[in-house]
Coordinates of C-alpha atoms in Angstrom, one line a residue:
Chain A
X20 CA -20.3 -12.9 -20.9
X21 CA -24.0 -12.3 -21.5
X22 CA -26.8 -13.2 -18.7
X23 CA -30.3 -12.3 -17.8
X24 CA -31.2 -9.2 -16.5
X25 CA -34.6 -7.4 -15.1
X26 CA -34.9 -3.9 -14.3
X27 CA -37.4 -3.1 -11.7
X28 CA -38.2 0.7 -11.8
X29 CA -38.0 2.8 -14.9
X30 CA -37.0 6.3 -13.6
X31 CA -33.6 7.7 -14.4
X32 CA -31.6 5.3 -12.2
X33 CA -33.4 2.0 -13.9
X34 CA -33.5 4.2 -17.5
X35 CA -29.9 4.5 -17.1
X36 CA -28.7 1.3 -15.9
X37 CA -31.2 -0.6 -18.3
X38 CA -30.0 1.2 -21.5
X39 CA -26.2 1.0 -20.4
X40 CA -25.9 -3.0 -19.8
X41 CA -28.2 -3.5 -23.0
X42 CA -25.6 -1.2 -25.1
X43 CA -22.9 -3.6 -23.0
X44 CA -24.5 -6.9 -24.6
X45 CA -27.1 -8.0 -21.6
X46 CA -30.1 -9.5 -22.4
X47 CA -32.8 -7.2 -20.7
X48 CA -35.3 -9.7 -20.3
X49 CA -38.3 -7.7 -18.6
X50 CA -38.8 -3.8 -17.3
X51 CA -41.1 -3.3 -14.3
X52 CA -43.1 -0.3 -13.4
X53 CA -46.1 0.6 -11.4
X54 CA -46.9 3.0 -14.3
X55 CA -46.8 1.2 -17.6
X56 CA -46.2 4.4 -19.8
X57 CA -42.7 4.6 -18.2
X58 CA -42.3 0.7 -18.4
X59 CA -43.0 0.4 -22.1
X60 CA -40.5 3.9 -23.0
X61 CA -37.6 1.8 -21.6
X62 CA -38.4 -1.9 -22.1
X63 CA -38.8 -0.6 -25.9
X64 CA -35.5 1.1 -26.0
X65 CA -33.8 -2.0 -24.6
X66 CA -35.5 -4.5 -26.4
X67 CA -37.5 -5.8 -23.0
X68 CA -40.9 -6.5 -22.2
X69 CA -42.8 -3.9 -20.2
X70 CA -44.6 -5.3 -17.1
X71 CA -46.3 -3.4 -14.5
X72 CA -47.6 -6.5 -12.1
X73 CA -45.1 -7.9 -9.5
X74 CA -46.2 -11.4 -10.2
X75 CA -45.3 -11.3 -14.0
X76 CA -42.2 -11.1 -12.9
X77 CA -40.3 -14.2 -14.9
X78 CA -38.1 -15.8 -11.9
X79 CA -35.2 -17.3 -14.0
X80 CA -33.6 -13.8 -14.6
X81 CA -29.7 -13.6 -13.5
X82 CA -29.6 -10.5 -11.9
X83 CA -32.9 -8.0 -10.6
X84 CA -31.6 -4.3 -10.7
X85 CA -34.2 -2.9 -8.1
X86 CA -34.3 0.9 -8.8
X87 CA -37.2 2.3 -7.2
X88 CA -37.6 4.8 -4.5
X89 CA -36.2 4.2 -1.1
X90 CA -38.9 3.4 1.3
X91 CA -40.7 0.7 -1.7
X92 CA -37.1 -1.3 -1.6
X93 CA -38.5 -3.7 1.5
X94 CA -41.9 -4.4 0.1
X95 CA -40.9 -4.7 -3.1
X96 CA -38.1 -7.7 -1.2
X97 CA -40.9 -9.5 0.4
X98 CA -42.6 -10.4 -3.7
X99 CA -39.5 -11.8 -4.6
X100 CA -38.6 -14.1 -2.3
X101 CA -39.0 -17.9 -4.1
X102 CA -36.2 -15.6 -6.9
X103 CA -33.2 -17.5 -7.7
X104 CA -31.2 -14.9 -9.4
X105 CA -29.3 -12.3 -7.6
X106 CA -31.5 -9.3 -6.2
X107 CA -29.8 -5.7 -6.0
X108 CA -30.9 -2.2 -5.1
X109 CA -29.3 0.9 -6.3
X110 CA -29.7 3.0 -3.3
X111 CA -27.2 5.6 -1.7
X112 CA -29.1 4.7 2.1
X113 CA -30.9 1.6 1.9
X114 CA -28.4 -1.1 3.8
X115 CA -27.8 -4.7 1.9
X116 CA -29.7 -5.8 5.3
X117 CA -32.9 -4.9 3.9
X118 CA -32.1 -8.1 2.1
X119 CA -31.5 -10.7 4.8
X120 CA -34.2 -13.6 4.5
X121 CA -35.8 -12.2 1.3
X122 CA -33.1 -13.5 -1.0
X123 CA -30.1 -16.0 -1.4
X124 CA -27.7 -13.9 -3.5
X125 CA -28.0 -9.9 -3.4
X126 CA -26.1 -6.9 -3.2
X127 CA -25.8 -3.4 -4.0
X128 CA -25.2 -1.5 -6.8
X129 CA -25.1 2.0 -6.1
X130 CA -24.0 4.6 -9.0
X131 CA -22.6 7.5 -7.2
X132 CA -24.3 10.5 -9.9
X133 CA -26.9 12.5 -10.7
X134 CA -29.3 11.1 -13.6
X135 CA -31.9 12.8 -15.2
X136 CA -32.6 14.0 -19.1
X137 CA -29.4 15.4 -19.2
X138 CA -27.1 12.6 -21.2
X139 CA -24.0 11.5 -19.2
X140 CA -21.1 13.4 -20.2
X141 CA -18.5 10.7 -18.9
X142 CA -20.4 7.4 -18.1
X143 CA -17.0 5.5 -17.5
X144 CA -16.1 7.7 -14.7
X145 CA -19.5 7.0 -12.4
X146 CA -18.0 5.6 -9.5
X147 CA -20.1 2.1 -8.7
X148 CA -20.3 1.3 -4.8
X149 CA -20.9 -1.7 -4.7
X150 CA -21.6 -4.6 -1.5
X151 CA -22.5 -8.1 -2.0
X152 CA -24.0 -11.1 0.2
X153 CA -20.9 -13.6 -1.1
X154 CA -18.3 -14.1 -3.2
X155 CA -19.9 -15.0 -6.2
X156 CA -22.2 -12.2 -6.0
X157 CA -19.4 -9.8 -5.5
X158 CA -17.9 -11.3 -9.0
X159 CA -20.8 -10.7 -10.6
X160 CA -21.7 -7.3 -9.5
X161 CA -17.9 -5.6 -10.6
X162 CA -18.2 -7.6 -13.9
X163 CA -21.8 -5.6 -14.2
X164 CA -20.9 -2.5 -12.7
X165 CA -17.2 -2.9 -15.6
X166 CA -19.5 -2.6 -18.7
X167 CA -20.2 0.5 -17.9
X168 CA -17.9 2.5 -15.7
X169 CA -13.8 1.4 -14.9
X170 CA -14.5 3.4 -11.6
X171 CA -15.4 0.5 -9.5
X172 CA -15.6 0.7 -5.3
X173 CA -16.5 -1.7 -2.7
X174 CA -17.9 -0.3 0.3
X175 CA -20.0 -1.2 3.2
X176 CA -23.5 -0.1 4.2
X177 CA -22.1 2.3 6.9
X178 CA -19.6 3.9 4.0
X179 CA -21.8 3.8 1.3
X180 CA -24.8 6.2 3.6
X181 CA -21.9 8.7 4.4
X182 CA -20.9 8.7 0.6
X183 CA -24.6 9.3 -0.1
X184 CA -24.6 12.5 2.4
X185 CA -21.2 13.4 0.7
X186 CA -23.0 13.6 -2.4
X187 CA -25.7 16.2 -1.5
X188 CA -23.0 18.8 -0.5
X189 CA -21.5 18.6 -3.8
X190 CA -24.5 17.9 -5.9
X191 CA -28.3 18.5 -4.5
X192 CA -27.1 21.8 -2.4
X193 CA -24.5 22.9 -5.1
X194 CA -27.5 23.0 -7.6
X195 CA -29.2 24.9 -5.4
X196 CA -27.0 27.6 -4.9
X197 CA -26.7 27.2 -8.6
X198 CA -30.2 28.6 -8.7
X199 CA -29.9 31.2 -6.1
X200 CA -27.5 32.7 -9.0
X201 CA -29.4 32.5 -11.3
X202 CA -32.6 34.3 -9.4
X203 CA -30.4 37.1 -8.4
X204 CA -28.8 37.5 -12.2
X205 CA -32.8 37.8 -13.6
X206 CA -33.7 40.3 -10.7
X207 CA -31.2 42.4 -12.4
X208 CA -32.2 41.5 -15.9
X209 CA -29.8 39.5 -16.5
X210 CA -28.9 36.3 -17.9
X211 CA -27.5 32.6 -16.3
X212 CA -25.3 32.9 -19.3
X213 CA -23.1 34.7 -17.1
X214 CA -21.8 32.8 -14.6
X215 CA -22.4 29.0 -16.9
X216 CA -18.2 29.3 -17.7
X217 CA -17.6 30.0 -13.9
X218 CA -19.4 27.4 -13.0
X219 CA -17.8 25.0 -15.1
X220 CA -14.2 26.3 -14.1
X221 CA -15.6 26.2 -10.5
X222 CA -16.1 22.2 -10.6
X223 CA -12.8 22.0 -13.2
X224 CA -10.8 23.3 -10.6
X225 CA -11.9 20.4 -8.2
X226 CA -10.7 18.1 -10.4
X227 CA -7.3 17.3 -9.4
X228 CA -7.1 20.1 -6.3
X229 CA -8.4 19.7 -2.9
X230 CA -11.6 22.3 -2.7
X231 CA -9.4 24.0 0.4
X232 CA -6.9 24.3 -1.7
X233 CA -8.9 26.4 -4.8
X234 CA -11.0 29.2 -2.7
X235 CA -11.2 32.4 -4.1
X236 CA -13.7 35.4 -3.3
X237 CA -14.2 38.4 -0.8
X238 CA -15.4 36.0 2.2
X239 CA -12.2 34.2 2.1
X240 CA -10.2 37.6 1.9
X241 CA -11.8 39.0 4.7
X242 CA -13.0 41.7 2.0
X243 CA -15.8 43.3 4.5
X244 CA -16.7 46.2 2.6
X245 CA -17.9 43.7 -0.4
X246 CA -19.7 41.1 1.7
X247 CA -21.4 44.7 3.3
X248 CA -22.1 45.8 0.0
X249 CA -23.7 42.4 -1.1
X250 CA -25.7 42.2 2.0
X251 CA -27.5 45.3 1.0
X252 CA -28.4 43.6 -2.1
X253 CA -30.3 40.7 -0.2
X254 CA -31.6 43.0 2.1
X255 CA -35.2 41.8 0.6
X256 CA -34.1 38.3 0.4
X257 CA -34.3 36.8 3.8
X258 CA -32.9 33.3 2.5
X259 CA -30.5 34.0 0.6
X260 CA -29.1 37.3 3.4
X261 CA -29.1 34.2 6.1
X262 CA -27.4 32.0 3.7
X263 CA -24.8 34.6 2.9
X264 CA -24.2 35.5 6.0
X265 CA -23.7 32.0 7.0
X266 CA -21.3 30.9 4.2
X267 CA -18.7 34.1 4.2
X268 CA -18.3 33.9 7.9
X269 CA -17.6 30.5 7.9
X270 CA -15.0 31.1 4.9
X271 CA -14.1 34.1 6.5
X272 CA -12.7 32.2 9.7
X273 CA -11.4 29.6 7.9
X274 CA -8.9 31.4 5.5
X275 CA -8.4 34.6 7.6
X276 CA -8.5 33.2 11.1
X277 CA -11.1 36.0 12.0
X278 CA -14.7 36.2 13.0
X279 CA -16.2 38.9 11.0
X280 CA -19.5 41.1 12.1
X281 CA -21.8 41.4 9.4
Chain B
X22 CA -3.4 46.5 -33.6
X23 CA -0.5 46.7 -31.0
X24 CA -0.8 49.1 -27.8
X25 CA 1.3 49.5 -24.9
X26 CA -0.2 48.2 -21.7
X27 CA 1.2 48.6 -18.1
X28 CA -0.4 46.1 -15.4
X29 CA -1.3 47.0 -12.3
X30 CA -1.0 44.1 -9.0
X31 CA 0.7 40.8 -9.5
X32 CA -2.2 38.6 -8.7
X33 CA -4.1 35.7 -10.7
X34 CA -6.5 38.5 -12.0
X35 CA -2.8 40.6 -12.9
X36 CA -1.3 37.3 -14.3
X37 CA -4.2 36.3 -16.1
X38 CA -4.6 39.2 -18.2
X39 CA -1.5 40.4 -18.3
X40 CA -0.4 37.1 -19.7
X41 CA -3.3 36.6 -22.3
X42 CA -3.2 39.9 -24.0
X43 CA 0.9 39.1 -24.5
X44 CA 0.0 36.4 -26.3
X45 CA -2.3 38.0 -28.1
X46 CA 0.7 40.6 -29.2
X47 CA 0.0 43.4 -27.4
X48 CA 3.0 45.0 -25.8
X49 CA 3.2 44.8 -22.0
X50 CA 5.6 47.2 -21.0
X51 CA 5.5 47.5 -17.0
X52 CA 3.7 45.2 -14.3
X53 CA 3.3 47.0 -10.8
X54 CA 3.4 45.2 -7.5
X55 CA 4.1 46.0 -3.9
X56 CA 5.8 43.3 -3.6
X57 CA 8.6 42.8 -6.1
X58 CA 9.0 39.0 -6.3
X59 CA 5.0 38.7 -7.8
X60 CA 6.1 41.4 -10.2
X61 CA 9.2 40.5 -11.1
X62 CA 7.6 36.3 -12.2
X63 CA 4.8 37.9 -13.8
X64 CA 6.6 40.9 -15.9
X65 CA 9.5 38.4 -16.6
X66 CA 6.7 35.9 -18.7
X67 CA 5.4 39.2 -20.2
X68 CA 8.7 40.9 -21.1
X69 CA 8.3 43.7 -19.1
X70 CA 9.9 45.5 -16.8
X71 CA 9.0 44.9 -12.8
X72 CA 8.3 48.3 -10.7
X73 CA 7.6 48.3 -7.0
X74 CA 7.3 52.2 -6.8
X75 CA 4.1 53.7 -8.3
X76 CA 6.2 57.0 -9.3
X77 CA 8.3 54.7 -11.6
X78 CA 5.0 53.7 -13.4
X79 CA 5.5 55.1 -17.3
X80 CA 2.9 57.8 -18.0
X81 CA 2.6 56.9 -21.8
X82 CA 1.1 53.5 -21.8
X83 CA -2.1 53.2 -23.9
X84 CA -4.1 51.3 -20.7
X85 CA -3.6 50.8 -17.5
X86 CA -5.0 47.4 -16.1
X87 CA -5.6 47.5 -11.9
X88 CA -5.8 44.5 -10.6
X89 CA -5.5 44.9 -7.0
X90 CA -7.7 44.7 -3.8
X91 CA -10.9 46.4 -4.1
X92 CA -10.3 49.0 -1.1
X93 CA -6.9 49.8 -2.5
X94 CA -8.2 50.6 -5.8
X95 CA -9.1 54.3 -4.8
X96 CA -6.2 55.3 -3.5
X97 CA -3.9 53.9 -6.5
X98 CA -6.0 56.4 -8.7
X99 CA -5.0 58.8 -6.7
X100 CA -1.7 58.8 -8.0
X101 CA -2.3 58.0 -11.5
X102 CA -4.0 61.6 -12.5
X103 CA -1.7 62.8 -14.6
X104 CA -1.0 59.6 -16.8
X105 CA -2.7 60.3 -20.3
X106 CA -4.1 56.6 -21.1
X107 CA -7.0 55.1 -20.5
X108 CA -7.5 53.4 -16.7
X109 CA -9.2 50.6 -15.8
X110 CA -9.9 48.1 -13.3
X111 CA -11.2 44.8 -12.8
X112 CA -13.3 44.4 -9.5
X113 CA -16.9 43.4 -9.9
X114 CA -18.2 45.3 -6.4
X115 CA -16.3 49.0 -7.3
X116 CA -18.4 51.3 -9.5
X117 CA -16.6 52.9 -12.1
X118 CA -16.6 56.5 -10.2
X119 CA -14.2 55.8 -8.1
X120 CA -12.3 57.3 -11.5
X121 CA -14.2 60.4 -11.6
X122 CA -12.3 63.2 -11.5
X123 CA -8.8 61.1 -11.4
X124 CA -8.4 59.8 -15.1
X125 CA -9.8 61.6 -18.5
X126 CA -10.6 57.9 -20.2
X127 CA -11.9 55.0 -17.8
X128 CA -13.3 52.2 -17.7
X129 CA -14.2 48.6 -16.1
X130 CA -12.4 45.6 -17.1
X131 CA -14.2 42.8 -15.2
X132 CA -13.6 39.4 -16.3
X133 CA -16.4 37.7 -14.4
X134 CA -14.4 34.4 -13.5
X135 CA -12.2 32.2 -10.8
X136 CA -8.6 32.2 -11.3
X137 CA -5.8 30.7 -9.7
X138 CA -2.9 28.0 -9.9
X139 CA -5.6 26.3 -12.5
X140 CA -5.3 26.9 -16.1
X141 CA -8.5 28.4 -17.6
X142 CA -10.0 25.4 -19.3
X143 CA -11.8 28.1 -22.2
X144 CA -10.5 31.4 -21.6
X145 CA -12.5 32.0 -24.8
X146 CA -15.7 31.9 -23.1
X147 CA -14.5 34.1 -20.1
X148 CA -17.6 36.7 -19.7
X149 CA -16.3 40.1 -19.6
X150 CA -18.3 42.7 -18.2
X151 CA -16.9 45.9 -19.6
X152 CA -17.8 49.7 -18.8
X153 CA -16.6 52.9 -20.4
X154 CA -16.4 56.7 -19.9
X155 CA -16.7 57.2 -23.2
X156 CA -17.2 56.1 -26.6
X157 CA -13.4 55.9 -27.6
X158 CA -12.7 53.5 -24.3
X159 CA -15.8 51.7 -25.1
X160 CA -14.0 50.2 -28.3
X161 CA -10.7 50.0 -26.6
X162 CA -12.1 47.9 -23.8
X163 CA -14.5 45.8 -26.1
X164 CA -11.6 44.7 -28.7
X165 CA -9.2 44.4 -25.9
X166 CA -11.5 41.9 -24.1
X167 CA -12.3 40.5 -27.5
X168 CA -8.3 39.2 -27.9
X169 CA -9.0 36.8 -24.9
X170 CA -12.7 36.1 -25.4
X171 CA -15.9 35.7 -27.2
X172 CA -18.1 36.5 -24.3
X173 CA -18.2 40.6 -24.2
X174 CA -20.7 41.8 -22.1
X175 CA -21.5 46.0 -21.5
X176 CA -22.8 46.4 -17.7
X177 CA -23.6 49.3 -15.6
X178 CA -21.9 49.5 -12.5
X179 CA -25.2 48.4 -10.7
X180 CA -25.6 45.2 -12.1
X181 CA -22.0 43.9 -12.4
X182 CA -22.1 44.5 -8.7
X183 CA -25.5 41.8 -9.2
X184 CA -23.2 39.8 -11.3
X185 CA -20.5 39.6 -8.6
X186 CA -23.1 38.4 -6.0
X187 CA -24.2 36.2 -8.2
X188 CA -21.2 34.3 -8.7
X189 CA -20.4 34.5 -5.2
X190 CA -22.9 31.6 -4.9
X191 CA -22.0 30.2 -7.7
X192 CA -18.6 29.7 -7.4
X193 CA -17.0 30.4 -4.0
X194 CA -19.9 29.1 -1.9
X195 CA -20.3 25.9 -4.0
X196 CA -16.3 25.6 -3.3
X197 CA -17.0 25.2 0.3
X198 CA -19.7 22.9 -0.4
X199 CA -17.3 20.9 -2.3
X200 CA -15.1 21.4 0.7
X201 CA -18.0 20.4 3.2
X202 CA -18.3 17.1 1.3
X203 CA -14.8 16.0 1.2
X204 CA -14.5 16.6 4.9
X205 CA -17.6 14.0 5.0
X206 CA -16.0 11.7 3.2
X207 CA -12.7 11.9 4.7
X208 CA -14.2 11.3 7.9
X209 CA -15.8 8.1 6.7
X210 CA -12.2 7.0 5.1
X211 CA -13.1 7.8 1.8
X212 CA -11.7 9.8 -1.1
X213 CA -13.0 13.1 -2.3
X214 CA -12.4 11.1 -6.1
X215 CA -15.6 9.4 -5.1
X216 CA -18.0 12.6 -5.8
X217 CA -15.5 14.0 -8.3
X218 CA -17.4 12.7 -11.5
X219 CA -20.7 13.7 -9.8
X220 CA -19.4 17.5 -9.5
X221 CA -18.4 17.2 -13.1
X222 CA -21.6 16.0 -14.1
X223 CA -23.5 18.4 -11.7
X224 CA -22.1 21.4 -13.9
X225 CA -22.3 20.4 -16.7
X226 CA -26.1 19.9 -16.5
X227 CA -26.9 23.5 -16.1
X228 CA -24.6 24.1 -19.4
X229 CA -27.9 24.2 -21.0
X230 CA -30.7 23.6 -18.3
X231 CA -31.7 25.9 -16.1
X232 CA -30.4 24.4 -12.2
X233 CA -34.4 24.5 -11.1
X234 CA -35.1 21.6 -13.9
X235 CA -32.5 19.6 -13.2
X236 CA -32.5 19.2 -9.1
X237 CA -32.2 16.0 -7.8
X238 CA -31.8 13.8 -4.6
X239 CA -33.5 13.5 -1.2
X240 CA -34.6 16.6 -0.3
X241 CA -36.5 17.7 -3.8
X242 CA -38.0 13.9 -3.3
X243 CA -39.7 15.1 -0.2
X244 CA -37.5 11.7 1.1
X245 CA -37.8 12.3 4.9
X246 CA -36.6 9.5 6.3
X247 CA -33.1 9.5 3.7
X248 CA -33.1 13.3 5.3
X249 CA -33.7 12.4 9.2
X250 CA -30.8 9.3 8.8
X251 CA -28.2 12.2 6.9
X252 CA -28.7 14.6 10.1
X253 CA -28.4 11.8 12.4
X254 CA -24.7 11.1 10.7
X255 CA -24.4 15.2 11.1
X256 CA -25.4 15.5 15.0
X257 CA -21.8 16.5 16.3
X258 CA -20.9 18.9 13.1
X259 CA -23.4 21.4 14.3
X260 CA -22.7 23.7 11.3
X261 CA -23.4 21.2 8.7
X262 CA -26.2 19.7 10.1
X263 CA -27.7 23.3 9.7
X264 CA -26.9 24.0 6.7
X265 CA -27.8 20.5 5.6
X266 CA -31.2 21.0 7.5
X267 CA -31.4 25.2 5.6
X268 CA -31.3 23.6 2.2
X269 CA -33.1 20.4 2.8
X270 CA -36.4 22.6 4.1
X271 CA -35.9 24.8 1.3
X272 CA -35.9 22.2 -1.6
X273 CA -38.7 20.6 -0.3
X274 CA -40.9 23.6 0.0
X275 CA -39.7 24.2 -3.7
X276 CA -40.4 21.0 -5.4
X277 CA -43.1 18.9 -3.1
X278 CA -44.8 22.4 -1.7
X279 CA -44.5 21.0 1.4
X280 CA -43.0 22.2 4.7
X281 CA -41.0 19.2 6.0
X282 CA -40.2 18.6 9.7
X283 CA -36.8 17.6 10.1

């Protein structure tokens, strides 16, 4: 099973996805970016050419991985429309309608993870949401998304957006309470060293149990004296107080049943 | 290097420890509870003997572990001040005074971690955050800690109070965030497996990198109209659509400089 691919955008996502299904044995035929330095890094790594004009495009490519920013997905659509292959985006929010009358065969192929420099610690495991236009496209698109990952999902646009939000509870915000820590460690001369095991025994502990099911900490004991004694701390740090506040009366209620003052 | 050790609450901080330094060979010779059935399960996997009465507690242990609630810490010491070993606890937020003038040797035995039903996946790398009276405790304390882990850290009582706070957003406010995003999905029909491999990945990053250099998603992309379409899907969950609109301002501030209107 080999075919044609092309990426179109050569930022993590199309970096990723690119390298991957060349490792898996597809021909990467071309790599598009609006910047050429990016282009050339990955179409070099996957043995692709680097272009940066839409209209060097070669049209005979089996499948066009479109991994660009959101709001660029419909113009980009409106280049391609004389393409035979299939056309897919790799967007959490963008729905497959985007491609109605731009393109015969197209889909979705949505990676539900964070990229970035850091390497993938368990690429098998990304869960692929995937939606196609038909039932050959549907074929190809789990056959794709297998190569990489056996985590393979089929939902629809509606699904696929409230997956997306999902996501930046337990990712985007996560990391930045992640950062919070690690401010308040260095005001005290300390170091993110600290709490990097707790973290990783935090998400560990997700792994099998429902988050409800794993809370620990003085909010959810109804420990008032420590939240006081913490609020103190951020007395200086109007974010962070509000954000404290916020969170432990909300955990508070949940796993005590009471609404403490604070 | 055997001592005798007496353990002081039943709980997973009690359980933890009390089990770990067993295995390490030290000799646990009494675990403490109010309530005999915790004490009784936990002294039975150390080979001690349960006590539900403090005035049963043996005077002639080498260290006494207190691993209770942080308001009930003071007035255990209370009755402990004619007991000749050293006396400890474990709480982040209590300074070590509240031993002054109730134990000769003291000390803090934090262990700056979650614990619960789920095993410690490197118990190894557990920070401890250790505090002494004196020089004779110190070294007690430090190769104590050192039988469960590598990580040994000496802290004043001001900043492992900064170090509990700290973790409190690291771990038990990212746990609700966990918990926000599996409500999401379950709303939509979908599993919390689906964001599993993300939270993985999401901790692991910041194993090395510090959180700031490794944000992603919409709101660090300045992507307003991805924001404005996840609050729509959040307009009757009041209190995540503020929270989601809290963190979304903030990370766009942070990483476009820009004040977004959401």
């Amino acid at each position: 099973l080999s075919y044609k691919v092309s990426i179109i955008g050569a930022g993590n996502v199309g970096s990723f996805l690119g390298l991957s299904l060349m490792k898996a044995g597809l021909d990467i035929v071309q790599v598009y970016s609006r910047s050429l330095g990016p282009a050339k890094m990955l179409a070099s790594s996957c043995g692709a050419e680097a272009v940066q004009e839409l209209h060097t495009l070669k049209k005979n490519s089996d499948l066009y991985i479109i991994a660009i920013p959101d709001d660029e997905i419909r113009g980009i659509t409106s280049e391609m429309i004389d393409f035979k292959g299939t056309v897919v985006h790799t967007s959490g929010s963008v729905s497959i309608d985007v491609f109605r009358g731009r393109a015969e065969k197209f889909g979705v192929f949505y990676p539900l993870q964070t990229f970035g420099e850091t390497k993938q610690k368990k690429p098998e495991q990304i869960p692929f949401c995937l939606e196609a236009s038909d039932r050959e496209t549907r074929k190809l698109l789990e056959e794709t998304a297998g190569m990489i990952s056996k985590n393979i999902y089929f939902l629809d646009s509606e699904q696929r957006k409230a997956a997306h939000l999902a996501a930046v509870f337990a990712s985007n915000f996560t990391n930045l309470l992640y950062g919070f820590s690690e401010e308040l460690l260095k005001d005290s001369g300390l170091s993110f060293d600290l709490v990097r095991p707790l973290i990783e025994q935090s998400a560990f502990k997700v792994r099998v149990s429902s988050p409800e099911n794993v809370q620990t900490g003085p909010a959810s004991r109804g420990d008032i004296s420590t939240m006081k004694a913490h609020l103190e701390l951020l007395k200086n740090k109007p974010e962070l107080f509000e954000i404290y506040t916020k969170f432990s009366k909300l955990l508070a209620k949940k796993y005590t049943g009471k609404d403490v003052e604070l």
